[in-house]
Coordinates of N, CA and C in Angstrom, one line a residue:
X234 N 0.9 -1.2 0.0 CA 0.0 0.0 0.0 C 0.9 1.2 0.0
X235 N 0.3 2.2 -1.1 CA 1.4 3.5 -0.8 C 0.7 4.9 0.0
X236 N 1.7 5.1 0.5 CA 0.6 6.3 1.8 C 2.1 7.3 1.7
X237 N 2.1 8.3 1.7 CA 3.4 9.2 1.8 C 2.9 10.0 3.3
X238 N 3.9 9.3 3.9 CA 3.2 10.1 5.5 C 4.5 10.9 5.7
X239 N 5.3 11.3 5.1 CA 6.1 13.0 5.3 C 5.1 13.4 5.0
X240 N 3.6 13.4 4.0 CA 2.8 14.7 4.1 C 2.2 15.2 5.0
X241 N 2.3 14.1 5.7 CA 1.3 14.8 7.3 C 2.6 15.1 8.9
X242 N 3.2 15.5 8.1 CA 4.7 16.1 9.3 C 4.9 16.9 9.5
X243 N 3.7 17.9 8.9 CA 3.9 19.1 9.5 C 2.7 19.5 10.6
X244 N 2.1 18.3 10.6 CA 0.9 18.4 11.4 C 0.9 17.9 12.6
X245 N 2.3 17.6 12.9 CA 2.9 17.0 14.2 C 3.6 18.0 15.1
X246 N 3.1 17.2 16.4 CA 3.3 18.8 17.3 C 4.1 18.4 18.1
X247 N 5.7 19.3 17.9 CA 7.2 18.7 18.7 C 7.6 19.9 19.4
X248 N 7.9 19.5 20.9 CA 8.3 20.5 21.9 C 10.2 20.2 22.1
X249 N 10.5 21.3 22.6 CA 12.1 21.1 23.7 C 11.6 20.8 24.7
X250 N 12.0 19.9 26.1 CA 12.4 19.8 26.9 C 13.3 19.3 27.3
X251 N 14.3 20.6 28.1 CA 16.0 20.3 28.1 C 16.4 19.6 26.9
X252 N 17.0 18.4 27.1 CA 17.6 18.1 26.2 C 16.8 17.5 25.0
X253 N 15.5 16.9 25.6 CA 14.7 15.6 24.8 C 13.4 16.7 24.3
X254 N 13.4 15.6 23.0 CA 12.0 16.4 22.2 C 10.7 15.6 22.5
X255 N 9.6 15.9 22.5 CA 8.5 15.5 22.6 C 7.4 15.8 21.9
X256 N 6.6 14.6 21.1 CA 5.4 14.9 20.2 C 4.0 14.8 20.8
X257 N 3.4 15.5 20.4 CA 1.9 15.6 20.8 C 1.2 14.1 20.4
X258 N 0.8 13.7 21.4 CA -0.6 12.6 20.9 C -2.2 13.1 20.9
X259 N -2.6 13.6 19.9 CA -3.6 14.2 19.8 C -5.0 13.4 20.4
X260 N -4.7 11.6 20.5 CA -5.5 10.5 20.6 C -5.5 10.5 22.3
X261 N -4.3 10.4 22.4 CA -4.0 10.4 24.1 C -4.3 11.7 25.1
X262 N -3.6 12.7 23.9 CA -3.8 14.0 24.7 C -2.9 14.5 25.6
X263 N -1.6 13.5 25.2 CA -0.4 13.9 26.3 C 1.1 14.3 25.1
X264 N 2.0 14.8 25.9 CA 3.0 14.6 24.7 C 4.2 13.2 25.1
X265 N 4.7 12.8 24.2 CA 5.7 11.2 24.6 C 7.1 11.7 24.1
X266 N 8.0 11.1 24.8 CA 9.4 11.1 24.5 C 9.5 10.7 22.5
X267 N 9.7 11.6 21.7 CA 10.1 11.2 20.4 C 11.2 10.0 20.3
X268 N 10.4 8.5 19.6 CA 11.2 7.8 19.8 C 10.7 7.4 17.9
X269 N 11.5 6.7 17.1 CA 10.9 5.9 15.9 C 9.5 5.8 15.5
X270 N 9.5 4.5 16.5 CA 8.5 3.9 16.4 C 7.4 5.3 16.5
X271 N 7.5 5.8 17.9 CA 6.5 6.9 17.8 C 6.0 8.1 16.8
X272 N 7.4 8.3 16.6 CA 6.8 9.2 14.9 C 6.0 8.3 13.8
X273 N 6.4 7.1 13.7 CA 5.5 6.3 12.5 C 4.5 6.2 12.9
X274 N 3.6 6.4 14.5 CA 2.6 6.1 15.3 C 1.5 7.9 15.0
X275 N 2.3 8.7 15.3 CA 2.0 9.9 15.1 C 1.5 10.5 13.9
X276 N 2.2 9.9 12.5 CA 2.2 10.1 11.3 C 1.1 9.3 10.8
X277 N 1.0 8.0 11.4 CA -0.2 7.4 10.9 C -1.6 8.9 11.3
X278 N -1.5 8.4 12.5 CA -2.2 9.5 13.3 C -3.3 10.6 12.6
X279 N -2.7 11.1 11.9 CA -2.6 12.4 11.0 C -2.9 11.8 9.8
X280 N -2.7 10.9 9.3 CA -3.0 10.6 7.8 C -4.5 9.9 8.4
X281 N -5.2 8.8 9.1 CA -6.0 9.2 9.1 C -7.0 9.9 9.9
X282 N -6.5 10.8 10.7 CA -7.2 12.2 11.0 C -8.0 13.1 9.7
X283 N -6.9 13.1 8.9 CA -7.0 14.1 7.5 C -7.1 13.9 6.2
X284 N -6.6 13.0 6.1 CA -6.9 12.2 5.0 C -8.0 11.2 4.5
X285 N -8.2 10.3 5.7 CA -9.3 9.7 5.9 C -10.8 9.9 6.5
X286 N -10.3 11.4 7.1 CA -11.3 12.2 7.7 C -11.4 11.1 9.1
X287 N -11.2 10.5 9.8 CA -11.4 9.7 10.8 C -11.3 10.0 12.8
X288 N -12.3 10.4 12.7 CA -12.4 11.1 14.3 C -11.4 10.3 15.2
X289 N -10.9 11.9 15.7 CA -9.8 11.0 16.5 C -10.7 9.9 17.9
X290 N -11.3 10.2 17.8 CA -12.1 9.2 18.9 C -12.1 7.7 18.7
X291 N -12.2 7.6 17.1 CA -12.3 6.1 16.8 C -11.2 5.4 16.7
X292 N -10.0 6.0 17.4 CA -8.2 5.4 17.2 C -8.3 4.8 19.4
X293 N -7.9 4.3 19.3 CA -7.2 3.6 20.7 C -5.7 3.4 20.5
X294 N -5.0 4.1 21.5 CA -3.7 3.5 21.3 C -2.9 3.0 22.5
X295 N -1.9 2.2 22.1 CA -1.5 1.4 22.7 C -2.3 0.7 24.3
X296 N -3.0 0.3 24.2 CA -4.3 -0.4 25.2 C -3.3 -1.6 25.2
X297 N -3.6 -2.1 26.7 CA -3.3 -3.3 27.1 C -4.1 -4.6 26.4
X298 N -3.9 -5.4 26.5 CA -4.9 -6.9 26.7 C -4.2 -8.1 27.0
X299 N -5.0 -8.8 27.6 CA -4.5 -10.5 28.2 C -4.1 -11.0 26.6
X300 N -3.1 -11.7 26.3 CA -3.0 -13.5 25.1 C -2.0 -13.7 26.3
X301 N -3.0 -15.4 25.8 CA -2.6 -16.5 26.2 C -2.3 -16.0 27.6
X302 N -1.0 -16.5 28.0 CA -0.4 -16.4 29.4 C 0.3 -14.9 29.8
X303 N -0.2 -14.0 29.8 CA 0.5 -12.6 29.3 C -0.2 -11.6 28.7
X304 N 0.4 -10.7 29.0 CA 0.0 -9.3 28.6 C 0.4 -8.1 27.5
X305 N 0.0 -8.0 26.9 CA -0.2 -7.6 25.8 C -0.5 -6.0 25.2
X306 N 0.3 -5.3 24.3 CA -0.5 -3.9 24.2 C 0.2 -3.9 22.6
X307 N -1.2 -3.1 22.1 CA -1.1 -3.4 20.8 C -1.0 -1.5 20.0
X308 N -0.2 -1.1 19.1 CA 0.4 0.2 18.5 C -1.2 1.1 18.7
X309 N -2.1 0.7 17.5 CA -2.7 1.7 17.6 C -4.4 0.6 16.7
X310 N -5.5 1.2 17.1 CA -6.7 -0.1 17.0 C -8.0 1.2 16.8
X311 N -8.1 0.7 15.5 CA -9.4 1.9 14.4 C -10.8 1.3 15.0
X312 N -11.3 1.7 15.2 CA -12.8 1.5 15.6 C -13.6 2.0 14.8
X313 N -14.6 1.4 14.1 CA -16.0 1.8 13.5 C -17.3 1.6 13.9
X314 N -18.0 2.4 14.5 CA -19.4 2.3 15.5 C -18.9 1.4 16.0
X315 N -18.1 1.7 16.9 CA -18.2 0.6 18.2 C -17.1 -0.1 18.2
X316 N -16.7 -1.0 17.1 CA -16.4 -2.2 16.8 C -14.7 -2.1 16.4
X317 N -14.0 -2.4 16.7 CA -12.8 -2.9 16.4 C -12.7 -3.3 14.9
X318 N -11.6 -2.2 13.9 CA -11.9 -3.6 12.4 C -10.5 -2.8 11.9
X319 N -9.4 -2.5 12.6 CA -8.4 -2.3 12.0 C -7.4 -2.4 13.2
X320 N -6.3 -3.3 13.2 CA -5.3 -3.7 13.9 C -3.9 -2.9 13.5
X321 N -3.1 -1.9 13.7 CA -2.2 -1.4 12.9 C -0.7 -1.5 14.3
X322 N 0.4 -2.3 13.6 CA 1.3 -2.6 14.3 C 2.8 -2.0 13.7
X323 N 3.4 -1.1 14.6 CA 4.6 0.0 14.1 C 6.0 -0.7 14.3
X324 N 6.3 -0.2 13.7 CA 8.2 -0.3 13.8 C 8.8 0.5 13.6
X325 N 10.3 0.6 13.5 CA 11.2 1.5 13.1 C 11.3 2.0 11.9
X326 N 11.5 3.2 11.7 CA 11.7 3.4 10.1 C 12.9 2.7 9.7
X327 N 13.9 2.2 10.7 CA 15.2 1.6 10.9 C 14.9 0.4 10.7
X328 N 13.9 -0.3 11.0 CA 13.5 -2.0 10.9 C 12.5 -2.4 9.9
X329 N 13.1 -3.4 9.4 CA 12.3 -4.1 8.3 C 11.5 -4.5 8.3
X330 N 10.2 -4.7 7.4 CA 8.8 -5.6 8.3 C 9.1 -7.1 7.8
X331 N 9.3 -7.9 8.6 CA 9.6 -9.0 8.7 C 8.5 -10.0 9.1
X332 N 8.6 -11.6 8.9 CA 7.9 -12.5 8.9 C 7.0 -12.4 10.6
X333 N 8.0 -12.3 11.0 CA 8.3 -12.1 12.8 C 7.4 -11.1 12.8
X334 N 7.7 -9.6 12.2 CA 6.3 -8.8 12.7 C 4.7 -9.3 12.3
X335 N 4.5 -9.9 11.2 CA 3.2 -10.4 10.7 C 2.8 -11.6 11.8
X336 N 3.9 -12.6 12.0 CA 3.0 -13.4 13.3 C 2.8 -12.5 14.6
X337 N 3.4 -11.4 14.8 CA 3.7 -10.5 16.1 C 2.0 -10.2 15.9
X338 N 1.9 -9.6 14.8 CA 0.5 -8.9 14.5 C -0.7 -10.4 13.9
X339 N -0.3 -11.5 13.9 CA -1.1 -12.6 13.8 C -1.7 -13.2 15.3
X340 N -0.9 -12.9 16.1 CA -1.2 -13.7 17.2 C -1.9 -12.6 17.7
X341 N -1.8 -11.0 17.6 CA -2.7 -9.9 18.4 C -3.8 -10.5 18.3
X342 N -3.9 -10.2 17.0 CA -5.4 -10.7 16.1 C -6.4 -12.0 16.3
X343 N -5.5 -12.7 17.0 CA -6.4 -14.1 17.9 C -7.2 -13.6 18.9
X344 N -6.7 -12.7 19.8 CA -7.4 -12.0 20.6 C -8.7 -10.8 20.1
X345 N -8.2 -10.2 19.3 CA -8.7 -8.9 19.1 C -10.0 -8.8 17.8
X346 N -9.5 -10.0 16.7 CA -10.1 -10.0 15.5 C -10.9 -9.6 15.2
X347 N -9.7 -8.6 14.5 CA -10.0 -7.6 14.0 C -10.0 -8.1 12.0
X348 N -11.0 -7.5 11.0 CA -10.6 -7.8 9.5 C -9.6 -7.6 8.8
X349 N -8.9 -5.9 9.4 CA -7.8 -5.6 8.5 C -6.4 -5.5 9.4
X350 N -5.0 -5.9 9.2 CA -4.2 -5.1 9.7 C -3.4 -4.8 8.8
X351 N -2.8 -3.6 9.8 CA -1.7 -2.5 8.9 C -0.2 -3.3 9.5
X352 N 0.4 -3.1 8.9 CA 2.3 -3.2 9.4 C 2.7 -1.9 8.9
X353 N 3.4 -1.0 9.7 CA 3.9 -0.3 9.0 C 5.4 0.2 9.4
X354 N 6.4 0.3 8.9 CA 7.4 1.2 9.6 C 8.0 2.8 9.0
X355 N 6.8 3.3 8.6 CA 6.4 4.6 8.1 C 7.0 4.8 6.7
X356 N 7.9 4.1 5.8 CA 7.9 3.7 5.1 C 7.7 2.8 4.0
X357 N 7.4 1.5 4.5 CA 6.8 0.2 3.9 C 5.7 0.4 4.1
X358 N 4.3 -0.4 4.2 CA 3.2 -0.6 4.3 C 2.3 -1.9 3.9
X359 N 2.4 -2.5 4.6 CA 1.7 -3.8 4.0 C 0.2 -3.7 5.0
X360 N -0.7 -3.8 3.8 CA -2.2 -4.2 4.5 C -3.1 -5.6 4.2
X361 N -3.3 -6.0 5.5 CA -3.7 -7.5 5.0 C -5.5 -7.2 5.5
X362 N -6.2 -8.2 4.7 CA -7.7 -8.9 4.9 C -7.4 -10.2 5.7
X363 N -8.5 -10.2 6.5 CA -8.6 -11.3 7.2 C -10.4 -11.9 7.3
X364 N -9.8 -12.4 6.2 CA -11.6 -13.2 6.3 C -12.1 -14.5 7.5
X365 N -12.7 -13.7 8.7 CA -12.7 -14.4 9.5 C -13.8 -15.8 9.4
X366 N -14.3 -15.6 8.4 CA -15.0 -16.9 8.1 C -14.3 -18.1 7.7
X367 N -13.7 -18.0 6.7 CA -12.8 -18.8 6.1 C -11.2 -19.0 6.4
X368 N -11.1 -17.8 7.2 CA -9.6 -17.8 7.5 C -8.7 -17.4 7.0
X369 N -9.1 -17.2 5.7 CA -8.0 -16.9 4.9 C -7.2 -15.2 4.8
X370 N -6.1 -15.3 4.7 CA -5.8 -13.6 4.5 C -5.3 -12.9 3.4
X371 N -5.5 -12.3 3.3 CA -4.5 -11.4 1.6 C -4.6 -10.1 1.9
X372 N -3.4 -10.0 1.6 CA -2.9 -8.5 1.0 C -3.5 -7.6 0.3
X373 N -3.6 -6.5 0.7 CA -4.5 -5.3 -0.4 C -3.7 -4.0 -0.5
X374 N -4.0 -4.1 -1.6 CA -3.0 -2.7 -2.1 C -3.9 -1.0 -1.6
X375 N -5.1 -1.2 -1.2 CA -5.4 0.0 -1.3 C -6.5 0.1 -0.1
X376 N -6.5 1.5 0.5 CA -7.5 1.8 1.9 C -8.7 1.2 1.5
X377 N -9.0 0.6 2.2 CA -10.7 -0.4 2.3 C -11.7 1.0 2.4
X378 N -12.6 1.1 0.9 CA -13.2 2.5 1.0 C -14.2 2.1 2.4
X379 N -14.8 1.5 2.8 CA -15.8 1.4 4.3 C -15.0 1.7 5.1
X380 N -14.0 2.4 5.3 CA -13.3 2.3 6.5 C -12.9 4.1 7.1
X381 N -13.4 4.9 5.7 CA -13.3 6.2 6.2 C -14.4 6.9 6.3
X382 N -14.0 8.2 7.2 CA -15.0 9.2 7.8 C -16.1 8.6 8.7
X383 N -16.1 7.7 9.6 CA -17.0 6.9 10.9 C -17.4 8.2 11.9

């Protein structure tokens, strides 16, 4: 999937303190230590805030949950009326999305099942279907039109 999320970098809100920078979470409401991960978390943010028109209300991020024997918190989780239906799991712009991240974000999804997840490390983008009937999954090259303005 191609998404150019430098377009939405200027819509990110970075402070000084002392030494360390900090970005706004517009979802949370707090600002966090600027780390990787967190800018590709941020940028999503904003792409669909504005792009997809998508109220920040219907984003949850990083929430806990029980798998299996353990505890669990998952990047960032789209809601539509109510319902959980997008899974989106971040990395480094420095780390490659690997086999490892898709079972990372397979095993969330036993819990959470959800239809679509995102991988992203602000760069790459892979978006998968998850037909929970059948089980089966595939790759989609393009934003699932039901999925914007909720």
């Amino acid at each position: 999937m191609q998404v150019e999320l430098s377009d939405y970098h200027s819509h990110l809100q970075i402070s000084r303190r002392a030494k360390e920078r900090y970005i706004f979470d517009p979802v949370r409401k707090a600002y966090f230590l600027v780390q990787p991960e967190e800018l590709v978390r941020q940028s999503w943010i904003q792409y669909l805030h504005r792009a997809k028109n998508i109220a920040l209300s219907s984003l949850a991020v990083e929430k806990q949950f029980k798998l299996f024997d353990g505890t669990k918190r998952f990047d960032l989780l789209l809601y539509q009326r109510g319902n959980p239906v997008m899974l989106f799991e971040f990395k480094s712009f420095k780390t490659s999305l690997t086999d490892a991240t898709c079972r990372q974000a397979a095993a969330y999804n036993f819990h959470l099942k959800v239809p679509y997840i995102m991988l992203s490390n602000g760069i790459q983008h892979r978006l998968f279907f998850i037909d929970m009937e059948s089980e089966e999954v595939k790759e989609i090259m393009d934003w699932p039109e039901n999925l914007s303005a909720n």
